[in-house]
PDB file of C-alpha atoms and ligand atoms in Angstrom:
ATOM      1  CA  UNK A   1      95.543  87.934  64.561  1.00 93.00           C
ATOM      2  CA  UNK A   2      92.072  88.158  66.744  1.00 96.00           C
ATOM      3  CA  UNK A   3      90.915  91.705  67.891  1.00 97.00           C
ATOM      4  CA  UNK A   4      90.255  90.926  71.824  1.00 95.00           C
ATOM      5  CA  UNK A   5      89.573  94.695  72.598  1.00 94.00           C
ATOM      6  CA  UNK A   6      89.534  98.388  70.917  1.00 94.00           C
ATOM      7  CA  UNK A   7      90.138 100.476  73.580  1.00 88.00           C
ATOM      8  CA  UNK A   8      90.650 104.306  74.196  1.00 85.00           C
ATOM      9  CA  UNK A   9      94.216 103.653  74.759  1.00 90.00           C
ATOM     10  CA  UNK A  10      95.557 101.098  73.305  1.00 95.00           C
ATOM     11  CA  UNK A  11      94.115  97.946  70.835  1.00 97.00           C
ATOM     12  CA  UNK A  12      94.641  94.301  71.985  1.00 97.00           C
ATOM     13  CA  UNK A  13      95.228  91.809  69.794  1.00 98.00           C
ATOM     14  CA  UNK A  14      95.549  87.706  70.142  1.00 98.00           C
ATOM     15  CA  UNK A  15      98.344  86.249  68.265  1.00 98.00           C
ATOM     16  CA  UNK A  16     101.325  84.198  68.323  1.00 98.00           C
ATOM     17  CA  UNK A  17     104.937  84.655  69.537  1.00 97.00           C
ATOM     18  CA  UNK A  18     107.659  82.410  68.347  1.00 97.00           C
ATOM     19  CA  UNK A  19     105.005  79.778  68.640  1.00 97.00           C
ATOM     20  CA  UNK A  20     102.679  80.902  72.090  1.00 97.00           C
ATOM     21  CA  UNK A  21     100.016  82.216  72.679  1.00 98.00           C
ATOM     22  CA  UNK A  22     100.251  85.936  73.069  1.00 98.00           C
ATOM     23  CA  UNK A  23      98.860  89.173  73.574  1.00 98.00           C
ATOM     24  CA  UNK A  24      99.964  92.297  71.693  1.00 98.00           C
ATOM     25  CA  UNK A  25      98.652  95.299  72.727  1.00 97.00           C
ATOM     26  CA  UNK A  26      98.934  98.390  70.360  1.00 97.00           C
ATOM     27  CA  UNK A  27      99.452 102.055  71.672  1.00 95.00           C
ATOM     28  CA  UNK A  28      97.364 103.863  69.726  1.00 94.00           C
ATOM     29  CA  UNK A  29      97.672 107.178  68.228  1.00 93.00           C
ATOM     30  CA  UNK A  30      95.911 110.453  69.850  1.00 92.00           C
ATOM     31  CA  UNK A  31      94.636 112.592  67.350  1.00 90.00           C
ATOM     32  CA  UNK A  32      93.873 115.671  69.405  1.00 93.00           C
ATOM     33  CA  UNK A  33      98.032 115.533  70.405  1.00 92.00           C
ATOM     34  CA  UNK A  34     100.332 117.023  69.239  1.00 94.00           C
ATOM     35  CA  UNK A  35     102.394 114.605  67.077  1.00 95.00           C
ATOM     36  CA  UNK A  36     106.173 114.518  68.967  1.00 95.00           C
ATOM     37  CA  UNK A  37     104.626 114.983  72.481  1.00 95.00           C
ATOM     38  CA  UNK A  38     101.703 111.824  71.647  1.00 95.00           C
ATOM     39  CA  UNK A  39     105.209 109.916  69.942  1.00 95.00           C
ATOM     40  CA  UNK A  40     106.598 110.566  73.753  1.00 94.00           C
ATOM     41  CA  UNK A  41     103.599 109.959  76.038  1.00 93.00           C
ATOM     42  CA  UNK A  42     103.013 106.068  74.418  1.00 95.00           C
ATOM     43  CA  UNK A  43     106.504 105.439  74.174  1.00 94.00           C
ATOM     44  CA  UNK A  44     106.496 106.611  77.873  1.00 92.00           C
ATOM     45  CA  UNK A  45     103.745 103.984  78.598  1.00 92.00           C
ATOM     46  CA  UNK A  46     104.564 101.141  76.912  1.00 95.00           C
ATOM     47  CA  UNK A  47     108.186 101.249  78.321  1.00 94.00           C
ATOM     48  CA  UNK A  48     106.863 101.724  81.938  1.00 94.00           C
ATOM     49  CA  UNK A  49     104.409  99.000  81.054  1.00 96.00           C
ATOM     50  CA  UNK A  50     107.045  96.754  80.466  1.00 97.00           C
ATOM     51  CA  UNK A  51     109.627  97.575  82.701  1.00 97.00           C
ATOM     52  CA  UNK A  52     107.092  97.521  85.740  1.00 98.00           C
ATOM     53  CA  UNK A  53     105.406  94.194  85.132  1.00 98.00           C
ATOM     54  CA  UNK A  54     108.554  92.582  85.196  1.00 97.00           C
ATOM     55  CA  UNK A  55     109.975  94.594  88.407  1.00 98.00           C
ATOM     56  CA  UNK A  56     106.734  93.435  90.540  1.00 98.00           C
ATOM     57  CA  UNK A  57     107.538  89.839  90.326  1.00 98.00           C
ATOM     58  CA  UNK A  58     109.971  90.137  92.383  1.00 98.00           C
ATOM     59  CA  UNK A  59     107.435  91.052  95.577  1.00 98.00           C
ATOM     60  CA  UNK A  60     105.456  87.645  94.651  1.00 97.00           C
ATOM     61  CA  UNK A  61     102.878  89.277  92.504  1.00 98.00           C
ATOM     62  CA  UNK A  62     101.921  87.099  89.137  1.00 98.00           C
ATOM     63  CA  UNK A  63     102.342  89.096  85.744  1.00 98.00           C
ATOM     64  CA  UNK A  64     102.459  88.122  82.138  1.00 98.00           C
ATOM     65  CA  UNK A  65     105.898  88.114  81.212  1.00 98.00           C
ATOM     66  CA  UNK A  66     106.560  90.586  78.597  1.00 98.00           C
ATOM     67  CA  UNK A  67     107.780  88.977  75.405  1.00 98.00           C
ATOM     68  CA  UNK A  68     108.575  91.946  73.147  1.00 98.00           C
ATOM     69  CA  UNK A  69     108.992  95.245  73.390  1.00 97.00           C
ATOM     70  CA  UNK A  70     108.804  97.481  70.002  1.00 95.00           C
ATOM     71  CA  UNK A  71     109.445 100.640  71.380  1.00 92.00           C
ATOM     72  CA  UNK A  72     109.441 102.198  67.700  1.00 92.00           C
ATOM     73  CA  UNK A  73     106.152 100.948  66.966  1.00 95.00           C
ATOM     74  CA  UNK A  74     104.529 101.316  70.193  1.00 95.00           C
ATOM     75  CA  UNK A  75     103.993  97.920  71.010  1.00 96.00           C
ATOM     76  CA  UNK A  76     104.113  95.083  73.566  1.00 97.00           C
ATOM     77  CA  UNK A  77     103.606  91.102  73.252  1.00 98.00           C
ATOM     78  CA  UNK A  78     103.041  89.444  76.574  1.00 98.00           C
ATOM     79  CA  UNK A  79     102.220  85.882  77.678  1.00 98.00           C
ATOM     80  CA  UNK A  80      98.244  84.933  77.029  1.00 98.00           C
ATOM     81  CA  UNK A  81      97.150  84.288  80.550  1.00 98.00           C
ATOM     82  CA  UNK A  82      94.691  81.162  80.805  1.00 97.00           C
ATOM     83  CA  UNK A  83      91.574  82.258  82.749  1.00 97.00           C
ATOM     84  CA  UNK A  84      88.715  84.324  83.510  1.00 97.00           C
ATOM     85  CA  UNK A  85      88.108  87.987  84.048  1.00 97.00           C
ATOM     86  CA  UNK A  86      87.267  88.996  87.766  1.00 98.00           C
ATOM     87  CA  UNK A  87      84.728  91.467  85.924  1.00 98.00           C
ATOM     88  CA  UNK A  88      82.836  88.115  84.911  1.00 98.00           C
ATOM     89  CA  UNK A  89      82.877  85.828  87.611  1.00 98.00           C
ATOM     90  CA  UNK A  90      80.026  85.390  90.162  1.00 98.00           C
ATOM     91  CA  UNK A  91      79.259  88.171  92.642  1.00 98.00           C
ATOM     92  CA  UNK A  92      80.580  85.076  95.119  1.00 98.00           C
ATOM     93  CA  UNK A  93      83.546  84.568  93.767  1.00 98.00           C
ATOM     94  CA  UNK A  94      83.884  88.658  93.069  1.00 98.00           C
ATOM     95  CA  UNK A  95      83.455  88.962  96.525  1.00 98.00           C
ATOM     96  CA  UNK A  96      85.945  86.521  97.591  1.00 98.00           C
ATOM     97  CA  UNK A  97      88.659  87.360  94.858  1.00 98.00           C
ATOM     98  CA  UNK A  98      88.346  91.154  96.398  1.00 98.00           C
ATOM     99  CA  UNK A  99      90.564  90.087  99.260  1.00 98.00           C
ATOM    100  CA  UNK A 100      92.976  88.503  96.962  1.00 98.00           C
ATOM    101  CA  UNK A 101      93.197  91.640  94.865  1.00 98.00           C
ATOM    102  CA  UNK A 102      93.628  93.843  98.460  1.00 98.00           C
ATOM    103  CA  UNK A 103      96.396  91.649  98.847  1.00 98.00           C
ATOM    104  CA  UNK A 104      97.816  92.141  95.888  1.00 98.00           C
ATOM    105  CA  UNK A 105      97.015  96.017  95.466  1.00 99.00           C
ATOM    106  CA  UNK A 106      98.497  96.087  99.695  1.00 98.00           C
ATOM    107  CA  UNK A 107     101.878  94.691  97.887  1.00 98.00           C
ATOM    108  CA  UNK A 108     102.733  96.917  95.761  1.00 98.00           C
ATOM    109  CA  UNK A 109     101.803 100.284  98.311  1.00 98.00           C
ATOM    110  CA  UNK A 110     104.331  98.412 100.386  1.00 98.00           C
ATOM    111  CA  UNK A 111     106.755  98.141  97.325  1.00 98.00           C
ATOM    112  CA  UNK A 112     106.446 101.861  96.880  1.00 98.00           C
ATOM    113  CA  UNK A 113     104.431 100.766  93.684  1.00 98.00           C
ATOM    114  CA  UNK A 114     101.015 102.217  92.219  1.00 98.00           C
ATOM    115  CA  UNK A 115      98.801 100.763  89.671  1.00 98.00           C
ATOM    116  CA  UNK A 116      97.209 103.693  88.457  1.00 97.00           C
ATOM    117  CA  UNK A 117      94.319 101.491  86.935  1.00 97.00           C
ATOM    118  CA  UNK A 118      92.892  99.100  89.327  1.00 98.00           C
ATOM    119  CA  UNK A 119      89.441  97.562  88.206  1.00 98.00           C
ATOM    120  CA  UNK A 120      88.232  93.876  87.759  1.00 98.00           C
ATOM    121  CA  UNK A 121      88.747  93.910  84.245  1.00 97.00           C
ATOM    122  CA  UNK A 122      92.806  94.306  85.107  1.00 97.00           C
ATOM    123  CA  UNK A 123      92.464  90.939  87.336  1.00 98.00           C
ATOM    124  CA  UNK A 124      92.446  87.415  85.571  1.00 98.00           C
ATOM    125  CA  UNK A 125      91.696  84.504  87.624  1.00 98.00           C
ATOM    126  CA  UNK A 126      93.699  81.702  86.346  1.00 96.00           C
ATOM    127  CA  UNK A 127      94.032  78.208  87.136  1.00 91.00           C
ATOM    128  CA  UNK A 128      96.522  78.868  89.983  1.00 84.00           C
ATOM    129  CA  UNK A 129      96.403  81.960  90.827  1.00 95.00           C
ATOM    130  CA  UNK A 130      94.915  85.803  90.298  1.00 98.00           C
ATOM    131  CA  UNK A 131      97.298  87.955  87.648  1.00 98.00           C
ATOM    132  CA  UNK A 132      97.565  91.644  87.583  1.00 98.00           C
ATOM    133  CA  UNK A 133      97.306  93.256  84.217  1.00 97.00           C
ATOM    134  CA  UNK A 134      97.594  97.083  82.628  1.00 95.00           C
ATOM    135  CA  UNK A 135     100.719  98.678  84.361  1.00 96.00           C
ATOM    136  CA  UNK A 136     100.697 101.274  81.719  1.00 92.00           C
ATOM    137  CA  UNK A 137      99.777 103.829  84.608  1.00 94.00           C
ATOM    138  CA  UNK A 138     101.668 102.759  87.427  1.00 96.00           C
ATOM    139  CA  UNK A 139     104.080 105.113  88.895  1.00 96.00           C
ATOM    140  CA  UNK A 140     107.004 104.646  91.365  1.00 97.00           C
ATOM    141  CA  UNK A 141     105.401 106.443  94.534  1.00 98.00           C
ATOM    142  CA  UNK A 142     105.329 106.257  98.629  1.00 98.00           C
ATOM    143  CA  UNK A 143     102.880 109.034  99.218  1.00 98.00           C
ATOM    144  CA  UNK A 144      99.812 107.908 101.132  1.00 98.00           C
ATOM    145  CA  UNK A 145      97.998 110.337  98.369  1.00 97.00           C
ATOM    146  CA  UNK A 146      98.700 108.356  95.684  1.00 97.00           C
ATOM    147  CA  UNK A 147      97.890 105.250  97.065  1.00 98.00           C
ATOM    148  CA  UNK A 148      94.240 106.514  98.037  1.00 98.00           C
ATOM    149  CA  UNK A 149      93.613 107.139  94.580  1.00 97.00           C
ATOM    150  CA  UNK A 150      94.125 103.456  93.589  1.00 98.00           C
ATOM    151  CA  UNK A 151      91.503 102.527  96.173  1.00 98.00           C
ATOM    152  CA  UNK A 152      89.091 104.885  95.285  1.00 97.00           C
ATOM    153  CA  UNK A 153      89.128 104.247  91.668  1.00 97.00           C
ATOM    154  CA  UNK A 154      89.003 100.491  92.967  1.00 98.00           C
ATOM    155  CA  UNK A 155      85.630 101.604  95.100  1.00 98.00           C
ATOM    156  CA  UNK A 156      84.245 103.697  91.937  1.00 97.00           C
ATOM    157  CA  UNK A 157      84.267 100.258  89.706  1.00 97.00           C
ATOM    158  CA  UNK A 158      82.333  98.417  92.596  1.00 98.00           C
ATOM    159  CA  UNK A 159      79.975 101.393  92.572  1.00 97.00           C
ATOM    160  CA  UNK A 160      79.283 101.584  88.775  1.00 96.00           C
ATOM    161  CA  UNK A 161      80.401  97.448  87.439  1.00 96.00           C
ATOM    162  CA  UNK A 162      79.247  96.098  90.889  1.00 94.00           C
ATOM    163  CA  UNK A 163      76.650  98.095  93.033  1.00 96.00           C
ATOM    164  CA  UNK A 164      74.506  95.257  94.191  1.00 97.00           C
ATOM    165  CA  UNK A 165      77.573  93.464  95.857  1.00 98.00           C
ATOM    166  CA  UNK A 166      80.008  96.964  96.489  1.00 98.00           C
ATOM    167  CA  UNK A 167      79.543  96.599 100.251  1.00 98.00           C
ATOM    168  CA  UNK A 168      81.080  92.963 100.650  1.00 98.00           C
ATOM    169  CA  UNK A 169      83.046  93.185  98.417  1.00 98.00           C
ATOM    170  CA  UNK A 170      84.817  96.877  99.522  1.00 98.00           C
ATOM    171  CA  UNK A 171      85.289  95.163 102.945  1.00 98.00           C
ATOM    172  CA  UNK A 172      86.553  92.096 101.351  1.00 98.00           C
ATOM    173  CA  UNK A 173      89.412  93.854  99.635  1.00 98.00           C
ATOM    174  CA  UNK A 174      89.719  96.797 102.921  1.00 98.00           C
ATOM    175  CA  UNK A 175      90.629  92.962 104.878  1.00 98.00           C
ATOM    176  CA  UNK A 176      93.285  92.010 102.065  1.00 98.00           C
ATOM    177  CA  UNK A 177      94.566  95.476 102.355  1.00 98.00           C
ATOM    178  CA  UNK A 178      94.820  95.489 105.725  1.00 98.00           C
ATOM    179  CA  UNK A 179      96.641  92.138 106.091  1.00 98.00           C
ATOM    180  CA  UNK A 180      99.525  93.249 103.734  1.00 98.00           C
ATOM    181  CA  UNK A 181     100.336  97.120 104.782  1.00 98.00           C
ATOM    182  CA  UNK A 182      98.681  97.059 108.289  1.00 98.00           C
ATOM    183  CA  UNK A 183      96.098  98.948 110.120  1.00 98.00           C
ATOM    184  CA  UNK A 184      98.158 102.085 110.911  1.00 98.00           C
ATOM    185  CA  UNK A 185      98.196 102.397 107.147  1.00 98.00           C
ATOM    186  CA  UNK A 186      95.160 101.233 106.036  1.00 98.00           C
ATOM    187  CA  UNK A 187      93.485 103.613 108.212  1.00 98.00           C
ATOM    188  CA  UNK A 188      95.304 106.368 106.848  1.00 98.00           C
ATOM    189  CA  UNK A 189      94.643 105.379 102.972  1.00 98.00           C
ATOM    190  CA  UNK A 190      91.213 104.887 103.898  1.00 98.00           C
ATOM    191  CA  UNK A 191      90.833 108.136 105.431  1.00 98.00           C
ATOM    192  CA  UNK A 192      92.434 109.888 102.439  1.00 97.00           C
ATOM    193  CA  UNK A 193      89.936 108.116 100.508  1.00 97.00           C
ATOM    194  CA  UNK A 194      87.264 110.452 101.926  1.00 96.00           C
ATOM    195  CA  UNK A 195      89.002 113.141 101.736  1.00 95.00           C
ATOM    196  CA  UNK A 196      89.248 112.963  98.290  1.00 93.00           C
ATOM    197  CA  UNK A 197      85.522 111.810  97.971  1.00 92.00           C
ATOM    198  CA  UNK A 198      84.399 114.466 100.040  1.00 91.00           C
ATOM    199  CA  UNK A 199      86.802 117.123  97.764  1.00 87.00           C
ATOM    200  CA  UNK A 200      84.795 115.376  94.234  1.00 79.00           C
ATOM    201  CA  UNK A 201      81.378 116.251  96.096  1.00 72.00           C
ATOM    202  CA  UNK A 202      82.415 119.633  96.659  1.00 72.00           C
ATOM    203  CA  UNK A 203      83.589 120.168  93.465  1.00 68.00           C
ATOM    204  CA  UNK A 204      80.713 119.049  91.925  1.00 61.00           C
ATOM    205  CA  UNK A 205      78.536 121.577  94.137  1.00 57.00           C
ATOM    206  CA  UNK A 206      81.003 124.100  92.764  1.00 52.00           C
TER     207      UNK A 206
HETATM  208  N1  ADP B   1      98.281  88.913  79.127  1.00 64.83           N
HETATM  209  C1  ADP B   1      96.976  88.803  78.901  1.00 64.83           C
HETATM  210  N2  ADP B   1      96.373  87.582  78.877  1.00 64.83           N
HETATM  211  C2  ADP B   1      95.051  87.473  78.621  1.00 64.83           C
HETATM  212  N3  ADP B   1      94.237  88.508  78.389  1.00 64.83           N
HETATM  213  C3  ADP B   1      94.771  89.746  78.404  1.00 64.83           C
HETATM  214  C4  ADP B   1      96.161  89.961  78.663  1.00 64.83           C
HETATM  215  N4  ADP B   1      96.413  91.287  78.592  1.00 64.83           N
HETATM  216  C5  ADP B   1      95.229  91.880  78.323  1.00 64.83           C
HETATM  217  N5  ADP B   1      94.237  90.965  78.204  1.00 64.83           N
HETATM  218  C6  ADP B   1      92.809  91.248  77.906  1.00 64.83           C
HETATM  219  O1  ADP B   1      92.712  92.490  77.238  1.00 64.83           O
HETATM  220  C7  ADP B   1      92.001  93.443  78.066  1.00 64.83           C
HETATM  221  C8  ADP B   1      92.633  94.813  77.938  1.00 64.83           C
HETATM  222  O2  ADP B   1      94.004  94.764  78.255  1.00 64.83           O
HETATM  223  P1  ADP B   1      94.701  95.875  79.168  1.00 64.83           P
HETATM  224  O3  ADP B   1      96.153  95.589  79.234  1.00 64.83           O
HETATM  225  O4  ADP B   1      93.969  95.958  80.454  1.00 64.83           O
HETATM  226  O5  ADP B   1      94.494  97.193  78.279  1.00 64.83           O
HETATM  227  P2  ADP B   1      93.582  98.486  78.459  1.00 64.83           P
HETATM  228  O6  ADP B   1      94.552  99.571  78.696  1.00 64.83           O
HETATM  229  O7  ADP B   1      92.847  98.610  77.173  1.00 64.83           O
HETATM  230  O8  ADP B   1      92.659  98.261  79.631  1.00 64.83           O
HETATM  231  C9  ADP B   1      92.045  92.875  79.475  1.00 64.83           C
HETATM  232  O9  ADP B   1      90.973  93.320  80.254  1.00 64.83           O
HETATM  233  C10 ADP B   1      92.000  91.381  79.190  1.00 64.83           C
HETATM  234  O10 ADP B   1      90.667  90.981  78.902  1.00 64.83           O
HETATM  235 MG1   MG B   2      92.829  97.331  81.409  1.00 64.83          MG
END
């Protein structure tokens, strides 16, 4: 087994499942909770996980499939997915993916479906097409609030991972957006988007 990342959250492994290649990724264990409620809160997250990358396929969106499920150990094996980070690619192809990942992102508002963790590091590029990853915070939610805070944590990676191509790139994915949910909508996401911007400026005046 291959550490691929040590994260906050969780640890991701490569391995093998019944003879694939496969990703488990490991809840891990917060010390600073309390014991029972940290037991609930991955358990919570690994279920939702895997219950929710398997429920977006049906809108068209590509996921790993889940494999495995160890609910007692706080686990998850999904399919390895052949391909390329959209946090490494070329600020061209960034740029260009960014519509794709609008698209994608505009799918699931429409679904009723938030991400809760949209960044380029949750997009592989694969030979055929671009995979979502990392549904461990999505939630099951219609309110134009909600889906503002997916694009703005979107817009904060392109400002910190991305800042000489954020401009492009924001538009690129606004376009994909837009295409999938609509103006009407859009415009009001977008607008909540500032509003919460404008509430994180205060607050840091405060
Ligand atoms: N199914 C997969 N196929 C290939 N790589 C993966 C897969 N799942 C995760 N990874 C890799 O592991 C990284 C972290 O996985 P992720 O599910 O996003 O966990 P985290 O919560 O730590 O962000 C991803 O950015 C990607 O590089
Ligand atoms: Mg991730």
């Amino acid at each position: 087994m291959k550490l691929v990342k040590k994260g906050a959250e969780a640890d991701i492994y490569l391995t093998i499942w019944h003879g694939k290649k496969s990703i488990l990724k490991i809840r891990k264990r917060k010390e600073y909770r309390n014991e029972i409620l940290d037991n609930r809160i991955r358990t919570l997250r690994i279920i939702r996980e895997a219950k929710m990358i398997s429920e977006v396929k049906q809108f068209g969106i590509s996921t790993p499939l889940v494999y495995f499920v160890d609910q007692k150990k706080f686990e998850i094996y999904l399919q390895f997915v052949e391909g390329k980070l959209v946090r490494d690619l070329s600020n061209e192809m960034i740029i260009k993916t960014c519509e794709k990942i609008g698209k994608i992102v505009g799918i699931l508002h429409k679904n009723g479906v938030m991400h809760g963790d949209i960044t380029t590091s949750n997009f592989i590029l694969s030979r055929s097409n671009l995979v979502i990853l990392d549904f461990g915070l999505s939630q099951k939610t219609e309110r134009i609030e909600d889906h503002a805070i997916d694009l703005r944590l979107f817009k904060e990676v392109l400002n910190s991972a991305h800042v000489e191509i954020v401009g492009l790139a924001w538009s690129s994915f606004l376009r994909g957006y837009g295409k999938i949910v609509g103006n009407q909508k859009k415009e009001q996401v977008v607008l909540q988007v500032s509003v919460i911007e404008k509430r994180g400026r205060y607050a840091n005046v405060v």
